[in-house]
Coordinates of N, CA and C in Angstrom, one line a residue:
M1 N 154.3 -15.0 269.9 CA 155.2 -15.9 269.1 C 154.5 -17.3 269.1
M2 N 154.5 -17.9 267.9 CA 153.9 -19.2 267.7 C 155.0 -20.3 268.0
T3 N 154.5 -21.4 268.6 CA 155.4 -22.5 268.8 C 155.5 -23.3 267.5
L4 N 156.4 -24.2 267.4 CA 156.6 -25.0 266.2 C 155.3 -25.8 266.0
E5 N 154.7 -26.4 267.0 CA 153.5 -27.1 266.8 C 152.3 -26.3 266.3
E6 N 152.2 -25.0 266.8 CA 151.2 -24.1 266.4 C 151.4 -23.7 264.9
M7 N 152.7 -23.6 264.5 CA 153.0 -23.3 263.1 C 152.6 -24.4 262.2
K8 N 152.9 -25.7 262.6 CA 152.6 -26.9 261.9 C 151.0 -26.9 261.7
L9 N 150.3 -26.7 262.7 CA 148.8 -26.7 262.7 C 148.3 -25.6 261.7
A10 N 148.9 -24.4 261.9 CA 148.4 -23.3 261.0 C 148.7 -23.5 259.5
V11 N 149.8 -24.0 259.2 CA 150.1 -24.3 257.8 C 149.3 -25.5 257.3
C12 N 149.2 -26.5 258.0 CA 148.4 -27.7 257.6 C 146.9 -27.2 257.3
E13 N 146.4 -26.4 258.2 CA 145.0 -25.9 258.0 C 144.9 -25.1 256.7
K14 N 145.9 -24.6 256.2 CA 145.9 -23.8 254.9 C 145.9 -24.8 253.7
L15 N 146.1 -26.1 253.9 CA 146.2 -27.1 252.8 C 145.1 -28.1 252.9
P16 N 143.8 -27.8 253.1 CA 142.8 -28.8 253.3 C 142.6 -29.8 252.1
E17 N 143.0 -29.3 250.9 CA 142.9 -30.2 249.8 C 144.0 -31.3 249.8
L18 N 145.0 -31.1 250.6 CA 146.1 -32.1 250.6 C 146.3 -32.8 251.9
I19 N 145.9 -32.1 253.0 CA 146.2 -32.6 254.4 C 144.9 -32.6 255.2
Y20 N 144.7 -33.6 256.0 CA 143.6 -33.5 257.0 C 144.1 -34.0 258.3
Y21 N 143.3 -33.6 259.3 CA 143.6 -34.0 260.7 C 142.8 -35.2 261.1
S22 N 143.4 -36.2 261.6 CA 142.7 -37.4 262.0 C 142.9 -37.5 263.5
D23 N 141.7 -37.7 264.2 CA 141.8 -37.9 265.7 C 141.6 -39.4 266.0
S24 N 141.7 -40.2 264.9 CA 141.5 -41.7 265.1 C 142.6 -42.5 264.5
F25 N 143.7 -41.9 264.2 CA 144.8 -42.7 263.7 C 145.6 -43.4 264.8
S26 N 145.3 -44.7 264.9 CA 146.0 -45.6 265.9 C 145.9 -45.0 267.3
G27 N 144.8 -44.4 267.6 CA 144.6 -43.8 268.9 C 145.3 -42.6 269.2
I28 N 146.0 -41.9 268.2 CA 146.6 -40.7 268.4 C 146.1 -39.6 267.4
D29 N 146.3 -38.4 267.7 CA 145.9 -37.3 266.8 C 147.1 -37.1 265.9
A30 N 146.8 -36.9 264.6 CA 147.8 -36.8 263.6 C 147.4 -36.1 262.3
W31 N 148.3 -35.4 261.7 CA 148.1 -34.8 260.4 C 148.4 -35.9 259.4
C32 N 147.5 -36.0 258.4 CA 147.7 -37.1 257.4 C 147.6 -36.5 256.0
W33 N 148.4 -37.1 255.0 CA 148.3 -36.7 253.6 C 147.1 -37.4 253.0
K34 N 146.4 -36.6 252.1 CA 145.4 -37.2 251.3 C 146.1 -37.6 250.0
M35 N 146.0 -38.9 249.6 CA 146.7 -39.4 248.5 C 145.8 -40.2 247.6
K36 N 146.2 -40.3 246.3 CA 145.4 -41.2 245.5 C 145.5 -42.6 246.0
G37 N 144.3 -43.3 246.1 CA 144.3 -44.6 246.6 C 144.3 -44.7 248.1
G38 N 144.2 -43.6 248.8 CA 144.1 -43.7 250.3 C 144.9 -42.6 250.9
T39 N 145.3 -42.8 252.2 CA 146.0 -41.7 252.9 C 147.3 -42.3 253.5
R40 N 148.1 -41.4 253.9 CA 149.3 -41.8 254.6 C 149.4 -41.0 255.9
C41 N 149.4 -41.7 257.0 CA 149.4 -41.1 258.4 C 150.6 -41.6 259.2
P42 N 151.1 -40.9 260.1 CA 151.0 -39.5 260.2 C 152.0 -38.8 259.3
I43 N 152.0 -37.5 259.2 CA 153.1 -36.8 258.5 C 154.3 -36.9 259.4
H44 N 155.4 -37.4 258.8 CA 156.6 -37.5 259.5 C 157.4 -36.2 259.3
W45 N 157.3 -35.3 260.2 CA 157.9 -33.9 260.0 C 159.4 -33.9 259.6
P46 N 160.2 -34.7 260.3 CA 161.6 -34.6 259.9 C 161.9 -34.9 258.4
T47 N 161.1 -35.8 257.8 CA 161.4 -36.2 256.4 C 160.4 -35.6 255.5
E48 N 159.2 -35.2 255.9 CA 158.1 -34.7 255.1 C 157.8 -33.2 255.3
G49 N 158.4 -32.6 256.3 CA 158.1 -31.2 256.6 C 158.4 -30.3 255.5
L50 N 159.5 -30.5 254.8 CA 159.8 -29.7 253.6 C 158.7 -29.8 252.5
Q51 N 158.2 -31.0 252.3 CA 157.2 -31.2 251.3 C 155.9 -30.4 251.7
V52 N 155.5 -30.4 252.9 CA 154.4 -29.6 253.4 C 154.6 -28.1 253.1
C53 N 155.8 -27.7 253.4 CA 156.2 -26.3 253.1 C 156.2 -25.9 251.7
H54 N 156.7 -26.8 250.8 CA 156.6 -26.6 249.4 C 155.2 -26.5 248.9
E55 N 154.3 -27.3 249.4 CA 152.9 -27.2 249.0 C 152.3 -25.9 249.4
A56 N 152.7 -25.4 250.6 CA 152.2 -24.1 251.1 C 152.8 -23.0 250.3
E57 N 154.0 -23.1 249.9 CA 154.6 -22.1 249.0 C 153.9 -21.9 247.7
W58 N 153.3 -22.9 247.2 CA 152.5 -22.7 246.0 C 151.3 -21.8 246.3
Q59 N 150.7 -22.0 247.5 CA 149.6 -21.1 247.8 C 150.1 -19.6 248.0
I60 N 151.2 -19.5 248.6 CA 151.8 -18.2 248.8 C 152.0 -17.5 247.4
I61 N 152.5 -18.3 246.4 CA 152.6 -17.7 245.0 C 151.3 -17.3 244.5
E62 N 150.3 -18.2 244.6 CA 149.0 -18.0 244.1 C 148.3 -16.7 244.7
Q63 N 148.6 -16.5 246.0 CA 148.1 -15.3 246.7 C 148.9 -14.1 246.4
G64 N 149.9 -14.1 245.6 CA 150.7 -12.9 245.3 C 151.6 -12.5 246.5
L65 N 151.9 -13.4 247.4 CA 152.7 -13.1 248.6 C 154.1 -13.6 248.5
W66 N 154.6 -14.1 247.3 CA 155.9 -14.7 247.2 C 157.0 -13.7 247.7
S67 N 157.0 -12.5 247.2 CA 158.0 -11.5 247.5 C 158.1 -11.2 249.0
E68 N 156.9 -11.1 249.6 CA 156.9 -10.9 251.1 C 157.4 -12.1 251.8
Y69 N 157.1 -13.3 251.3 CA 157.7 -14.5 251.9 C 159.2 -14.6 251.8
M70 N 159.7 -14.2 250.6 CA 161.2 -14.3 250.4 C 161.9 -13.2 251.3
V71 N 161.3 -12.0 251.4 CA 161.9 -11.0 252.2 C 161.9 -11.5 253.7
T72 N 160.8 -12.1 254.1 CA 160.7 -12.6 255.5 C 161.8 -13.7 255.7
I73 N 162.0 -14.6 254.8 CA 163.1 -15.6 254.9 C 164.4 -14.8 254.9
D74 N 164.6 -13.9 254.0 CA 165.9 -13.1 254.0 C 166.2 -12.4 255.3
N75 N 165.1 -11.8 255.9 CA 165.3 -11.1 257.1 C 165.6 -11.9 258.3
L76 N 165.0 -13.1 258.3 CA 165.1 -14.0 259.5 C 166.3 -15.0 259.4
F77 N 166.7 -15.4 258.2 CA 167.6 -16.5 258.1 C 168.8 -16.3 257.2
V78 N 169.2 -15.0 257.0 CA 170.3 -14.8 256.1 C 171.6 -15.4 256.7
P79 N 172.2 -16.3 256.0 CA 173.5 -16.8 256.4 C 174.6 -15.8 256.3
L80 N 175.7 -16.1 257.0 CA 176.8 -15.1 257.0 C 177.4 -14.9 255.6
S81 N 177.3 -15.9 254.7 CA 177.9 -15.7 253.4 C 177.0 -14.9 252.5
K82 N 175.7 -14.8 252.7 CA 174.8 -14.1 251.9 C 174.9 -14.4 250.4
S83 N 175.2 -15.6 250.1 CA 175.4 -16.0 248.7 C 174.0 -16.2 248.1
R84 N 174.0 -16.0 246.8 CA 172.7 -16.2 246.0 C 172.2 -17.6 246.2
G85 N 170.9 -17.7 246.3 CA 170.2 -19.0 246.4 C 170.1 -19.6 247.8
Y86 N 170.5 -18.8 248.8 CA 170.5 -19.3 250.1 C 169.1 -19.6 250.6
Q87 N 168.1 -19.0 250.0 CA 166.7 -19.3 250.5 C 166.4 -20.7 250.2
A88 N 166.9 -21.3 249.2 CA 166.7 -22.7 248.9 C 167.1 -23.6 250.0
H89 N 168.0 -23.2 250.9 CA 168.5 -24.0 252.0 C 167.8 -23.9 253.3
A90 N 166.7 -23.1 253.3 CA 166.0 -22.9 254.6 C 165.3 -24.3 255.0
T91 N 165.4 -24.6 256.3 CA 164.8 -25.8 256.8 C 163.3 -25.7 256.8
Y92 N 162.7 -26.8 257.1 CA 161.2 -26.8 257.1 C 160.7 -25.9 258.3
E93 N 161.5 -25.9 259.4 CA 161.1 -25.1 260.5 C 161.2 -23.6 260.2
Q94 N 162.3 -23.2 259.5 CA 162.4 -21.8 259.1 C 161.3 -21.4 258.1
R95 N 161.0 -22.3 257.1 CA 160.0 -22.0 256.2 C 158.6 -21.9 256.9
L96 N 158.3 -22.8 257.8 CA 157.1 -22.7 258.6 C 157.0 -21.4 259.2
E97 N 158.0 -20.9 259.9 CA 158.0 -19.6 260.5 C 157.8 -18.5 259.5
A98 N 158.5 -18.5 258.4 CA 158.3 -17.5 257.4 C 156.8 -17.5 256.8
L99 N 156.3 -18.7 256.6 CA 154.9 -18.8 256.1 C 154.0 -18.2 257.1
C100 N 154.1 -18.6 258.4 CA 153.2 -18.0 259.4 C 153.4 -16.5 259.6
R101 N 154.6 -16.0 259.5 CA 154.8 -14.6 259.6 C 154.1 -13.8 258.5
V102 N 154.0 -14.4 257.3 CA 153.3 -13.8 256.2 C 151.8 -13.9 256.4
W103 N 151.3 -15.1 256.7 CA 149.9 -15.4 256.8 C 149.3 -14.9 258.1
F104 N 150.1 -14.9 259.2 CA 149.5 -14.5 260.5 C 150.5 -13.6 261.3
P105 N 150.7 -12.4 260.7 CA 151.7 -11.5 261.3 C 151.3 -11.0 262.7
E106 N 150.0 -11.0 263.0 CA 149.6 -10.6 264.3 C 150.1 -11.5 265.4
R107 N 150.4 -12.8 265.1 CA 150.9 -13.7 266.0 C 152.4 -13.5 266.4
F108 N 153.0 -12.6 265.7 CA 154.4 -12.4 265.9 C 154.8 -11.0 266.4
Q109 N 153.7 -10.2 266.8 CA 154.0 -8.8 267.3 C 154.2 -8.8 268.8

């Protein structure tokens, strides 16, 4: 089973065109956004984690893995109400886990 930090690392590594790892940001190691006109460090996961996951979801779509990703979210995080559209309410932590379960299933066996 992957820890939350391992899942963050794994998903960020899948987004090299958008995110890079800096070992020199104010003396700490941090994931940083590549942005027009510069960078923004570090990624603030409580407020920006969902954006990281949304960017990763575009890759899931491009790789033809969207259905597998949605089934994974359904199987892991179905709320009691099971109402339509509940996938849209998954937290960034839940999305990270679903992304990693699709991309790295061997880490969850």
